[in-house]
Amino acid sequence: MEPFEWDRDRLTLRISEWERAVPGLVCGFTTRLGGLSAAPFDSMNCAMHVGDRDQAVIANRELLTQKLQFSIEQWTCAEQVHGNDVVVVTSTQRGKGNKALADAIPSADGLITGDSDVLLASFYADCVPLFFIAPSQRVVGIAHAGWKGTAGNIGARMVEHFAQSFQIEPKEIRVAIGPSIGGCCYEVDGKVVEAIGVQLPKETEPTYTKMKENGKIQLDLKEANRVLLERAGIHSILMSRLCSSCRNDLFYSYRKEAGRTGRMTAFIGFN
Ligand SMILES: [Zn+2]
């Protein structure tokens, strides 16, 4: 069963299993539908760095936060630089990047918070969103894993920060891997597979790659992240089957749209 399910208004895909199990938890992923942005960002683009009008982006963020019963003042996001740095966010950083790119939390691709009045948000068009929760401690996280973040094993970096900052063990953490480009549509060259392979034993390679006749390789980034997270000690992992390129009607796809498009939002927090 697909773990990311439509909400009643079909504005967001929610990790329903988690939301049912953990009171007050709000977590999920937007699609490209239901917002105000014009083409090629139509219509629910929530990212400011892609060339869309700031006014439209802020209006989309307002719409989404209201729907989630948060305020835009709680919306907190990072710069996202395709790295593997993780920042633990407290209430004092609440609102960073909510209305301007310039004050987003710099140089980070992973955010974690144990404060209940913060809504963590990050942005995607093909890259893999990783959602984290330690339900007993009510600590949540979000990480942006494109191929570079995956090669930097950002999933394991998140697990380390849960331990360092909150003394939470891997067995207490659940992870959900969100909609993103699938192995079906993500063709890469050997250099990319090699970079990811540094983190993993060679024999795991066939679980996330498939050789094509043209010499290119199909890379399943979601699966590569799943294997990395398992090796970091995470046993509870949900994984979306949705491909952002196959379902370009529903999602923005950086590859399919040759780089000029909007971004979906991954969000997680307590309200
Ligand atoms: Zn696909």
Tab-separated table of C-alpha atoms and ligand atoms in Angstrom:
chain	number	residue	atom	x	y	z
A	1	MET	CA	0.000	0.000	0.000
A	2	GLU	CA	1.206	3.526	-0.811
A	3	PRO	CA	2.091	5.172	2.531
A	4	PHE	CA	1.509	8.727	1.217
A	5	GLU	CA	-2.262	9.153	1.016
A	6	TRP	CA	-4.422	12.072	-0.103
A	7	ASP	CA	-5.996	14.210	2.591
A	8	ARG	CA	-9.716	14.929	2.359
A	9	ASP	CA	-9.253	18.097	0.242
A	10	ARG	CA	-6.628	16.531	-2.028
A	11	LEU	CA	-4.143	19.308	-1.313
A	12	THR	CA	-1.460	17.181	0.368
A	13	LEU	CA	-0.280	13.578	0.554
A	14	ARG	CA	-0.024	12.532	4.186
A	15	ILE	CA	1.896	9.793	5.984
A	16	SER	CA	-1.426	8.580	7.368
A	17	GLU	CA	-0.020	5.658	9.358
A	18	TRP	CA	2.186	8.013	11.368
A	19	GLU	CA	-0.461	10.695	11.809
A	20	ARG	CA	-2.921	8.103	13.131
A	21	ALA	CA	-0.352	6.686	15.560
A	22	VAL	CA	1.141	9.934	16.945
A	23	PRO	CA	-1.271	12.556	18.350
A	24	GLY	CA	-0.694	16.090	17.024
A	25	LEU	CA	1.763	15.010	14.338
A	26	VAL	CA	1.364	16.636	10.913
A	27	CYS	CA	3.540	15.221	8.140
A	28	GLY	CA	3.366	14.861	4.404
A	29	PHE	CA	4.156	16.150	0.969
A	30	THR	CA	2.503	18.577	-1.411
A	31	THR	CA	1.920	17.945	-5.098
A	32	ARG	CA	1.974	20.588	-7.853
A	33	LEU	CA	-1.799	20.999	-7.589
A	34	GLY	CA	-3.961	23.518	-5.762
A	35	GLY	CA	-1.792	26.677	-5.681
A	36	LEU	CA	-1.564	30.068	-7.363
A	37	SER	CA	1.722	30.015	-9.315
A	38	ALA	CA	1.718	30.435	-13.099
A	39	ALA	CA	3.481	28.139	-15.616
A	40	PRO	CA	6.057	26.642	-15.497
A	41	PHE	CA	5.664	26.730	-11.703
A	42	ASP	CA	1.978	25.798	-11.803
A	43	SER	CA	0.623	25.794	-9.383
A	44	MET	CA	1.607	24.885	-5.811
A	45	ASN	CA	5.270	25.909	-5.947
A	46	CYS	CA	6.546	26.658	-2.440
A	47	ALA	CA	10.232	27.359	-3.229
A	48	MET	CA	11.752	30.806	-3.647
A	49	HIS	CA	14.955	29.910	-5.449
A	50	VAL	CA	13.410	28.734	-8.731
A	51	GLY	CA	12.418	32.037	-10.373
A	52	ASP	CA	8.736	32.101	-9.411
A	53	ARG	CA	7.202	35.341	-8.062
A	54	ASP	CA	7.814	35.638	-4.291
A	55	GLN	CA	4.230	36.819	-3.814
A	56	ALA	CA	2.847	33.628	-5.340
A	57	VAL	CA	5.197	31.460	-3.278
A	58	ILE	CA	4.244	33.180	-0.019
A	59	ALA	CA	0.544	32.888	-0.903
A	60	ASN	CA	1.028	29.148	-1.518
A	61	ARG	CA	2.859	28.776	1.795
A	62	GLU	CA	0.065	30.671	3.590
A	63	LEU	CA	-2.515	28.410	1.974
A	64	LEU	CA	-0.627	25.290	3.010
A	65	THR	CA	0.110	26.357	6.597
A	66	GLN	CA	-3.535	27.374	7.158
A	67	LYS	CA	-4.653	24.045	5.825
A	68	LEU	CA	-2.252	22.270	8.204
A	69	GLN	CA	-3.418	24.448	11.108
A	70	PHE	CA	-0.039	26.075	11.489
A	71	SER	CA	0.884	29.721	10.949
A	72	ILE	CA	3.473	30.830	8.413
A	73	GLU	CA	5.486	32.163	11.387
A	74	GLN	CA	6.173	28.527	12.321
A	75	TRP	CA	7.361	27.557	8.835
A	76	THR	CA	11.124	26.961	9.087
A	77	CYS	CA	13.428	25.943	6.273
A	78	ALA	CA	17.046	25.521	5.251
A	79	GLU	CA	19.014	26.774	2.287
A	80	GLN	CA	19.454	23.249	0.747
A	81	VAL	CA	22.831	23.026	-0.938
A	82	HIS	CA	22.952	19.301	-1.879
A	83	GLY	CA	25.252	18.686	1.075
A	84	ASN	CA	24.876	16.493	4.144
A	85	ASP	CA	24.915	19.033	6.992
A	86	VAL	CA	22.178	18.693	9.594
A	87	VAL	CA	21.000	21.481	11.918
A	88	VAL	CA	18.993	21.001	15.106
A	89	VAL	CA	16.392	23.777	15.157
A	90	THR	CA	14.828	25.289	18.287
A	91	SER	CA	12.006	27.771	18.741
A	92	THR	CA	14.499	30.633	18.501
A	93	GLN	CA	15.017	29.811	14.811
A	94	ARG	CA	11.322	29.414	14.130
A	95	GLY	CA	10.298	31.234	10.954
A	96	LYS	CA	13.735	31.159	9.315
A	97	GLY	CA	13.294	31.343	5.543
A	98	ASN	CA	9.514	31.580	5.794
A	99	LYS	CA	9.149	34.713	3.678
A	100	ALA	CA	12.634	35.280	2.246
A	101	LEU	CA	15.306	32.968	0.950
A	102	ALA	CA	18.061	35.142	2.449
A	103	ASP	CA	17.344	34.206	6.069
A	104	ALA	CA	16.833	30.449	5.614
A	105	ILE	CA	19.111	28.312	7.803
A	106	PRO	CA	22.333	28.400	5.769
A	107	SER	CA	24.158	25.472	4.132
A	108	ALA	CA	21.955	22.732	5.554
A	109	ASP	CA	19.976	19.915	3.928
A	110	GLY	CA	18.742	18.250	7.104
A	111	LEU	CA	16.680	19.768	9.910
A	112	ILE	CA	15.639	18.261	13.235
A	113	THR	CA	13.523	19.737	16.013
A	114	GLY	CA	12.206	18.682	19.379
A	115	ASP	CA	10.132	21.879	19.724
A	116	SER	CA	6.453	21.495	19.051
A	117	ASP	CA	5.820	24.948	17.603
A	118	VAL	CA	8.119	24.554	14.603
A	119	LEU	CA	6.990	23.298	11.182
A	120	LEU	CA	9.991	21.974	9.262
A	121	ALA	CA	9.701	22.398	5.483
A	122	SER	CA	11.937	21.475	2.556
A	123	PHE	CA	11.614	21.455	-1.223
A	124	TYR	CA	11.804	18.879	-3.983
A	125	ALA	CA	11.603	18.230	-7.696
A	126	ASP	CA	12.897	14.616	-8.123
A	127	CYS	CA	15.228	14.526	-5.071
A	128	VAL	CA	14.269	12.214	-2.217
A	129	PRO	CA	12.557	13.559	0.919
A	130	LEU	CA	13.416	11.636	4.083
A	131	PHE	CA	11.022	12.073	7.026
A	132	PHE	CA	12.100	11.144	10.559
A	133	ILE	CA	10.191	10.757	13.793
A	134	ALA	CA	11.004	9.494	17.269
A	135	PRO	CA	7.402	9.191	18.496
A	136	SER	CA	8.089	8.732	22.234
A	137	GLN	CA	10.347	11.778	22.432
A	138	ARG	CA	8.289	13.790	19.916
A	139	VAL	CA	11.365	14.716	17.894
A	140	VAL	CA	11.004	15.108	14.110
A	141	GLY	CA	13.305	15.681	11.157
A	142	ILE	CA	13.405	16.176	7.422
A	143	ALA	CA	16.295	15.615	5.009
A	144	HIS	CA	16.824	16.418	1.333
A	145	ALA	CA	18.608	13.581	-0.450
A	146	GLY	CA	19.444	14.045	-4.103
A	147	TRP	CA	22.265	11.902	-5.428
A	148	LYS	CA	24.851	14.103	-3.720
A	149	GLY	CA	23.057	14.020	-0.363
A	150	THR	CA	22.673	10.273	-0.768
A	151	ALA	CA	26.391	9.934	-1.560
A	152	GLY	CA	27.016	11.988	1.603
A	153	ASN	CA	24.739	9.569	3.493
A	154	ILE	CA	22.582	12.341	4.884
A	155	GLY	CA	20.161	9.729	6.287
A	156	ALA	CA	22.875	8.366	8.595
A	157	ARG	CA	23.927	11.940	9.502
A	158	MET	CA	20.343	12.530	10.679
A	159	VAL	CA	20.444	9.378	12.804
A	160	GLU	CA	23.725	10.584	14.383
A	161	HIS	CA	22.162	13.936	15.274
A	162	PHE	CA	19.136	12.255	16.888
A	163	ALA	CA	21.655	10.428	19.100
A	164	GLN	CA	23.954	13.383	19.820
A	165	SER	CA	21.309	16.004	20.533
A	166	PHE	CA	18.494	13.928	22.010
A	167	GLN	CA	20.088	10.602	23.073
A	168	ILE	CA	17.658	8.794	20.776
A	169	GLU	CA	18.723	5.380	19.472
A	170	PRO	CA	18.106	4.226	15.882
A	171	LYS	CA	15.580	1.615	17.036
A	172	GLU	CA	13.382	4.435	18.377
A	173	ILE	CA	13.316	6.261	15.030
A	174	ARG	CA	10.895	5.708	12.151
A	175	VAL	CA	11.675	6.926	8.646
A	176	ALA	CA	9.452	7.530	5.618
A	177	ILE	CA	10.937	7.921	2.134
A	178	GLY	CA	8.718	10.199	0.071
A	179	PRO	CA	7.707	10.558	-3.583
A	180	SER	CA	10.674	11.314	-5.868
A	181	ILE	CA	12.138	10.216	-9.177
A	182	GLY	CA	12.024	6.415	-9.482
A	183	GLY	CA	14.524	3.956	-10.886
A	184	CYS	CA	12.145	3.799	-13.888
A	185	CYS	CA	13.108	7.340	-14.944
A	186	TYR	CA	16.465	8.149	-13.357
A	187	GLU	CA	19.294	7.360	-15.730
A	188	VAL	CA	22.808	8.174	-14.509
A	189	ASP	CA	26.399	7.433	-15.406
A	190	GLY	CA	28.896	5.318	-13.494
A	191	LYS	CA	30.336	8.299	-11.611
A	192	VAL	CA	27.079	8.791	-9.663
A	193	VAL	CA	26.764	5.115	-8.763
A	194	GLU	CA	30.411	5.089	-7.702
A	195	ALA	CA	29.882	8.088	-5.397
A	196	ILE	CA	26.922	6.405	-3.699
A	197	GLY	CA	28.708	3.039	-3.620
A	198	VAL	CA	31.462	4.443	-1.388
A	199	GLN	CA	28.998	4.182	1.520
A	200	LEU	CA	27.885	0.631	0.735
A	201	PRO	CA	29.284	-2.859	0.128
A	202	LYS	CA	29.529	-3.699	-3.578
A	203	GLU	CA	27.088	-6.607	-3.276
A	204	THR	CA	24.213	-4.252	-2.401
A	205	GLU	CA	24.573	-2.389	-5.728
A	206	PRO	CA	22.070	-4.553	-7.680
A	207	THR	CA	19.359	-3.651	-5.154
A	208	TYR	CA	19.383	-0.013	-6.274
A	209	THR	CA	20.881	-0.061	-9.781
A	210	LYS	CA	20.103	-1.729	-13.089
A	211	MET	CA	22.422	-1.741	-16.089
A	212	LYS	CA	20.857	-0.579	-19.362
A	213	GLU	CA	21.833	-1.613	-22.882
A	214	ASN	CA	22.971	1.940	-23.743
A	215	GLY	CA	25.667	1.714	-21.050
A	216	LYS	CA	23.748	4.032	-18.726
A	217	ILE	CA	22.510	2.921	-15.350
A	218	GLN	CA	19.052	3.155	-13.814
A	219	LEU	CA	19.431	4.390	-10.266
A	220	ASP	CA	16.725	3.898	-7.658
A	221	LEU	CA	17.599	6.682	-5.214
A	222	LYS	CA	14.783	5.801	-2.818
A	223	GLU	CA	16.043	2.240	-2.554
A	224	ALA	CA	19.669	3.413	-2.108
A	225	ASN	CA	18.502	5.566	0.810
A	226	ARG	CA	16.523	2.674	2.257
A	227	VAL	CA	19.626	0.451	2.228
A	228	LEU	CA	21.739	3.230	3.796
A	229	LEU	CA	19.147	3.846	6.527
A	230	GLU	CA	18.895	0.141	7.316
A	231	ARG	CA	22.649	0.041	7.704
A	232	ALA	CA	22.382	3.042	10.054
A	233	GLY	CA	20.168	0.906	12.282
A	234	ILE	CA	16.683	2.027	11.204
A	235	HIS	CA	14.195	-0.840	11.006
A	236	SER	CA	10.925	1.015	10.568
A	237	ILE	CA	10.987	2.417	7.034
A	238	LEU	CA	8.017	3.322	4.846
A	239	MET	CA	8.712	3.978	1.160
A	240	SER	CA	6.558	5.727	-1.429
A	241	ARG	CA	6.187	4.122	-4.845
A	242	LEU	CA	5.274	7.401	-6.532
A	243	CYS	CA	7.680	8.615	-9.245
A	244	SER	CA	7.841	12.391	-9.812
A	245	SER	CA	8.780	11.941	-13.485
A	246	CYS	CA	6.166	9.285	-14.380
A	247	ARG	CA	3.576	11.404	-12.550
A	248	ASN	CA	4.574	14.798	-13.940
A	249	ASP	CA	0.840	15.622	-13.877
A	250	LEU	CA	1.003	15.440	-10.086
A	251	PHE	CA	4.587	16.425	-9.306
A	252	TYR	CA	7.312	18.787	-10.460
A	253	SER	CA	10.165	16.930	-12.134
A	254	TYR	CA	13.505	18.699	-12.605
A	255	ARG	CA	14.603	16.096	-15.172
A	256	LYS	CA	11.416	15.853	-17.160
A	257	GLU	CA	10.985	19.632	-17.304
A	258	ALA	CA	14.648	20.360	-18.087
A	259	GLY	CA	15.288	22.225	-14.853
A	260	ARG	CA	12.651	24.951	-15.137
A	261	THR	CA	9.895	24.046	-12.716
A	262	GLY	CA	8.603	24.443	-9.165
A	263	ARG	CA	9.135	22.424	-6.009
A	264	MET	CA	6.947	20.274	-3.800
A	265	THR	CA	7.142	20.729	-0.031
A	266	ALA	CA	7.906	18.054	2.533
A	267	PHE	CA	6.611	19.127	5.953
A	268	ILE	CA	6.640	17.726	9.464
A	269	GLY	CA	5.809	19.157	12.874
A	270	PHE	CA	3.480	19.036	15.864
A	271	ASN	CA	0.464	21.271	16.268
B	1	ZN	ZN	9.262	6.967	-13.331
